[in-house]
CSV table of C-alpha atoms in Angstrom, one decimal:
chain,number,residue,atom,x,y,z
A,1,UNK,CA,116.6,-8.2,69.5
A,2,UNK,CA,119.9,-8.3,70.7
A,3,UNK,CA,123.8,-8.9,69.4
A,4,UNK,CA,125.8,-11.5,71.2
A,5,UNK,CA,129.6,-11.4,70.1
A,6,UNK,CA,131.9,-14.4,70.9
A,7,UNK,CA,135.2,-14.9,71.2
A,8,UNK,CA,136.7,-18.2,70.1
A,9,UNK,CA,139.6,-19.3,71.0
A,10,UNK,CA,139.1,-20.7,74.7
A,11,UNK,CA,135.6,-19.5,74.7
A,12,UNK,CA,133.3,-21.2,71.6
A,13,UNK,CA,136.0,-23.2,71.1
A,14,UNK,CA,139.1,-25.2,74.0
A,15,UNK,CA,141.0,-25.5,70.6
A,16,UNK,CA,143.9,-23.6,70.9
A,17,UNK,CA,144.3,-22.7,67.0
A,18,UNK,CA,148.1,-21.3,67.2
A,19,UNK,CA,149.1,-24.2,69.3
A,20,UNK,CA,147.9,-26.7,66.8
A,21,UNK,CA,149.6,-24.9,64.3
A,22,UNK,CA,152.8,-25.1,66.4
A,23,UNK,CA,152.2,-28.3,66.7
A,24,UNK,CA,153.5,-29.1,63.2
A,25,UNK,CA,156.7,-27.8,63.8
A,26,UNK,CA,157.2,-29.1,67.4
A,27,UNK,CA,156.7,-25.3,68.4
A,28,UNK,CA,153.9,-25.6,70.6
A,29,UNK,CA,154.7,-25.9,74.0
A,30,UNK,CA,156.6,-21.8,73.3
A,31,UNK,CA,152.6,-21.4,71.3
A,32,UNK,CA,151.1,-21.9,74.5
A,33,UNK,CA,153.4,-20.4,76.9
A,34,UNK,CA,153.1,-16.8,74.6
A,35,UNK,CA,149.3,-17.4,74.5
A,36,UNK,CA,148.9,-17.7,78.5
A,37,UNK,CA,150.7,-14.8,79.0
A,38,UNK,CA,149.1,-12.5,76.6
A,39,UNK,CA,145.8,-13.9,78.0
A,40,UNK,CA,147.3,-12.8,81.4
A,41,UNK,CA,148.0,-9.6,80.2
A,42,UNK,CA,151.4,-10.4,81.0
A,43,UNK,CA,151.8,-9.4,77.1
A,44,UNK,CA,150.4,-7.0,74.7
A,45,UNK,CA,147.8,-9.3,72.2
A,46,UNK,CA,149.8,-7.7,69.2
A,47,UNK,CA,153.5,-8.8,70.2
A,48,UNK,CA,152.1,-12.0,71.4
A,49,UNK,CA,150.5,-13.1,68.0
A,50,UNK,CA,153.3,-11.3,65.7
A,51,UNK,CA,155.4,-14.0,68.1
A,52,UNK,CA,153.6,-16.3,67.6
A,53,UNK,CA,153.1,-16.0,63.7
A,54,UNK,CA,156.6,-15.6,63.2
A,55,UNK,CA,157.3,-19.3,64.8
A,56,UNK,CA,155.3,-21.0,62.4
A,57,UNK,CA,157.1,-19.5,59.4
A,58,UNK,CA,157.6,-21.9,56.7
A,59,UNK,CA,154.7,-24.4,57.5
A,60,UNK,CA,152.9,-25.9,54.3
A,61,UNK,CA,149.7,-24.9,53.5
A,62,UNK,CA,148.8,-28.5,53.7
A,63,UNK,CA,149.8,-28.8,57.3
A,64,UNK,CA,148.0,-25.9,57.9
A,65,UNK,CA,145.0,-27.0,56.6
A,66,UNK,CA,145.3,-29.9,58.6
A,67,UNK,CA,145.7,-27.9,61.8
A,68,UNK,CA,142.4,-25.5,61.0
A,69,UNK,CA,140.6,-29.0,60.4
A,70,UNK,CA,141.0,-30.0,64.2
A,71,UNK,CA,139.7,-27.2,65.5
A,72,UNK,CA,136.6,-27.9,67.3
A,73,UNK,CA,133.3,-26.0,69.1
A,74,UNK,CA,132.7,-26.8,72.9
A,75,UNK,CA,129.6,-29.3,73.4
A,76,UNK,CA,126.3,-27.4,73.0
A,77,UNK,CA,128.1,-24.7,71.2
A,78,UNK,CA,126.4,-25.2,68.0
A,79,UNK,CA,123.2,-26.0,69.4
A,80,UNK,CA,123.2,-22.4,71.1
A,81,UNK,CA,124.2,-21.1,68.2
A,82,UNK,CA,121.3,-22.0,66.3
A,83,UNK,CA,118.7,-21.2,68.9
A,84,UNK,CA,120.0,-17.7,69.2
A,85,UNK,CA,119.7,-17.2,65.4
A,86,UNK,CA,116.3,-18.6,65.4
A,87,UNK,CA,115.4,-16.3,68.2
A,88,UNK,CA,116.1,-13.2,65.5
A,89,UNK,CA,119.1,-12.5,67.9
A,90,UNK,CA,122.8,-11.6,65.6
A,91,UNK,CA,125.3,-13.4,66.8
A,92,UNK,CA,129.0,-12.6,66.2
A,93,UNK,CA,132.4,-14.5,66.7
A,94,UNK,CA,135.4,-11.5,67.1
A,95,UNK,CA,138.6,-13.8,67.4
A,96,UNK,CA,142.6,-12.4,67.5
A,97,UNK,CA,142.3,-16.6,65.9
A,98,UNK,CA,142.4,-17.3,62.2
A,99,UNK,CA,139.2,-17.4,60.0
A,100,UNK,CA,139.7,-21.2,58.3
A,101,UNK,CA,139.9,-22.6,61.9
A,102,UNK,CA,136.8,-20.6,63.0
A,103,UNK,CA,135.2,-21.9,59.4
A,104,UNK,CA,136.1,-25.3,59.6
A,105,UNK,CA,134.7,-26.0,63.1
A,106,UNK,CA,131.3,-24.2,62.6
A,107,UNK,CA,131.1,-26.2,59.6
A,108,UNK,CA,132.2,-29.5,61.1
A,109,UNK,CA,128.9,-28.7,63.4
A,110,UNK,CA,126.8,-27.5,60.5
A,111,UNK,CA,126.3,-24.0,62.2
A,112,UNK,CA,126.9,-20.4,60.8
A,113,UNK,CA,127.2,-17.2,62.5
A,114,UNK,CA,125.9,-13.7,61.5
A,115,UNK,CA,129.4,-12.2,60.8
A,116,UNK,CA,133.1,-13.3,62.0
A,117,UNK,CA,135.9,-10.8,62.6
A,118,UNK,CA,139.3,-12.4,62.5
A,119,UNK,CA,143.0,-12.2,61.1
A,120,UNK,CA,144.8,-14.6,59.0
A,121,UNK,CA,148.1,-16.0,57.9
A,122,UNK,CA,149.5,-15.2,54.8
A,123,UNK,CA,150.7,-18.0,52.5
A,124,UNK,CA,153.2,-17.4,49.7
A,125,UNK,CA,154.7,-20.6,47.6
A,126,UNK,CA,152.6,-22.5,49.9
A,127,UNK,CA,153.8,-21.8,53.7
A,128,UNK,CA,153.2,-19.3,55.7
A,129,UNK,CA,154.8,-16.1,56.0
A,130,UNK,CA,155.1,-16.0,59.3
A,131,UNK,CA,153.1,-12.6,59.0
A,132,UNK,CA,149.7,-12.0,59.9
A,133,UNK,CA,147.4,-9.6,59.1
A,134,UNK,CA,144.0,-8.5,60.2
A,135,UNK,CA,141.5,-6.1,62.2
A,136,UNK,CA,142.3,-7.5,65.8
A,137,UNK,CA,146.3,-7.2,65.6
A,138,UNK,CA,146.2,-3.7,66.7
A,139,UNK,CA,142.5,-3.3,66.9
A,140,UNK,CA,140.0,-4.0,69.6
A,141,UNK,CA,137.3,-5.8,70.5
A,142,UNK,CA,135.0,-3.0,71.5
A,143,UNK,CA,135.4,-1.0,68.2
A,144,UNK,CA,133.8,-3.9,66.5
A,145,UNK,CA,131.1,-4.3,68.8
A,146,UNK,CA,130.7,-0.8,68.7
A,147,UNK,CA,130.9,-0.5,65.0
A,148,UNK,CA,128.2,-3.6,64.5
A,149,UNK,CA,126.1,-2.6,67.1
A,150,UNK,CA,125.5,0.6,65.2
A,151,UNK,CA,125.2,-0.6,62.0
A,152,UNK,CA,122.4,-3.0,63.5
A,153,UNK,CA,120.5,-0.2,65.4
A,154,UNK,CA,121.0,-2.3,68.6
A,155,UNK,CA,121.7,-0.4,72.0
A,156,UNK,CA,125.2,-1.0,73.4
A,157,UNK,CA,122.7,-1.7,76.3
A,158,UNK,CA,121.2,-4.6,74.7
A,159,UNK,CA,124.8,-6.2,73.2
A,160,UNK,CA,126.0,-9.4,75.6
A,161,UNK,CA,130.0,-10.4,75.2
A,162,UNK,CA,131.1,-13.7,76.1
A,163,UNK,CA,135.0,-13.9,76.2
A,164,UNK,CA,137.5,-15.2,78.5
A,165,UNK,CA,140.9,-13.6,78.1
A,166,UNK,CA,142.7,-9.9,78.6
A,167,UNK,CA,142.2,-9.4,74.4
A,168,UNK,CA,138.5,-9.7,75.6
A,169,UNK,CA,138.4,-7.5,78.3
A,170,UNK,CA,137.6,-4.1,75.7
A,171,UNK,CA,134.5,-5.6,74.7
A,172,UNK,CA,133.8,-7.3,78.0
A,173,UNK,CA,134.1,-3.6,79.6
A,174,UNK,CA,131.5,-2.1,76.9
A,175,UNK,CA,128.3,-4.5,76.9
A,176,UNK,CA,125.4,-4.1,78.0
A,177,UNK,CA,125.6,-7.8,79.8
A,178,UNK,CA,129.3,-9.2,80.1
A,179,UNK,CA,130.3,-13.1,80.5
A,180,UNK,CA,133.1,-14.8,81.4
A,181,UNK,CA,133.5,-18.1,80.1
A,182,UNK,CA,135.9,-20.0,82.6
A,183,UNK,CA,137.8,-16.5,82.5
A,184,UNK,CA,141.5,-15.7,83.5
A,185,UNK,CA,141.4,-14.4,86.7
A,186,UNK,CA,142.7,-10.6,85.7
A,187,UNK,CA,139.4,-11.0,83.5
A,188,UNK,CA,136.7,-12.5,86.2
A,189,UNK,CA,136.1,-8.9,87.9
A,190,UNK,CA,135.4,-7.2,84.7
A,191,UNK,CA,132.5,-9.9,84.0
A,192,UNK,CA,128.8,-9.7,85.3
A,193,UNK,CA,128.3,-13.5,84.9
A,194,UNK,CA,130.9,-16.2,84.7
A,195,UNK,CA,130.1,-19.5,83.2
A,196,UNK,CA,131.7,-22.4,82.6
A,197,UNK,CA,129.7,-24.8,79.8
A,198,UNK,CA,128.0,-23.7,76.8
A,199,UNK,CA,124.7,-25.4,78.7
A,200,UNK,CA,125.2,-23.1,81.9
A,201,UNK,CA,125.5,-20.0,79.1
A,202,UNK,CA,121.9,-21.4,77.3
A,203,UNK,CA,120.4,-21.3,80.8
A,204,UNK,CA,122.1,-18.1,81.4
A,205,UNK,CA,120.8,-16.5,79.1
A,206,UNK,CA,117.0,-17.8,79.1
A,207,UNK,CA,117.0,-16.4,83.0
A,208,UNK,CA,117.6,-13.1,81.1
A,209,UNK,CA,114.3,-13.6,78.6
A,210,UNK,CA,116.6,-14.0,75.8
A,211,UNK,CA,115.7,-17.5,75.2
A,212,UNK,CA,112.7,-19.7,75.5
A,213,UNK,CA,113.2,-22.5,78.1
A,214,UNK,CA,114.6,-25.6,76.3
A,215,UNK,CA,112.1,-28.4,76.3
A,216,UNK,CA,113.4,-31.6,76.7
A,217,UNK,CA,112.3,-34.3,74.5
């Protein structure tokens, strides 16, 4: 069996989870201009999420909550999900994104993952911090995939990543099988297969015996 690890942000999910964050304190168009050019590589992932952090400082929990709750999976997401989990493969979601957002929209689908590797925002006296804290600040994607793989007995050989921006590209390099979902274009040359719906990714992946055919009803 294999272990397929997704990002999120842009890839699982086209929620943007720091932009609807700014989006509370009217900070969002700088949220996505940061984000696109750390996605880019224009900027290193760690000074663009500090950035971004630090200009949602002061927003309420509430609001926050609020923000995580709009988060969304792409169509056929969930349903993948779930067929790759009854097909005995693991599947993992490694995000630079916040864990309630990643919660709250596999939830909202009634789908679970095998393990999710995230960072998060502090809260003191109710609002944020404007800190953040977490394994992928400073850390990469391949170490976890790495690190899992081992702990699973799986064959780097037999991992798959699915990701679409530069924070992706150490774990995109490292698989045995590497996908691009709608990837940024210094990304797309470090993929094996790009995609662009979870559906395509299903049928994808079926080509490569690691689904049954879906049967249509």
């Amino acid at each position: 069996m294999s272990l397929i690890a997704f990002d999120f942000d842009g890839t699982l999910s086209d929620s943007e989870m720091t932009v609807l964050l700014g989006e509370k304190l009217g900070v969002d168009d700088e949220m996505a201009e940061i984000t696109e050019r750390a996605m880019n590589n224009e900027l290193s992932y760690a000074e663009s999420l500090r950035s971004r952090a630090d200009l949602i400082t002061g927003l309420s929990e509430e609001d926050a909550e609020d923000a995580y709750s709009q988060v969304e999976l792409r169509p056929d997401a969930a349903a993948l999900i779930d067929r790759l989990r009854e097909a005995g493969h693991t599947v993992a979601i490694f995000t630079g994104g916040f864990e309630r957002g990643v919660q709250r929209a596999l939830e909202a689908d009634d789908t679970a993952v095998d393990m999710i590797v995230s960072n998060r925002l502090p809260i003191e006296d109710g609002e944020l911090t404007g800190e953040v804290e977490g394994p992928l600040i400073e850390g990469t994607k391949d170490d976890q995939l790495e690190e899992l793989a081992g702990e699973l007995g799986v064959d780097m050989a037999d991992t798959i990543a699915v990701g679409d921006g530069a924070n992706d590209l150490p774990m995109l390099e490292v698989a045995g099988l590497a996908v691009g979902f709608e990837p940024k274009p210094a990304v797309e040359p470090s993929c094996d297969e790009v995609v662009s719906t979870m559906a395509d990714l299903g049928t994808l992946l079926e080509s490569r015996g690691m689904l049954a055919a879906a049967v249509d009803d």
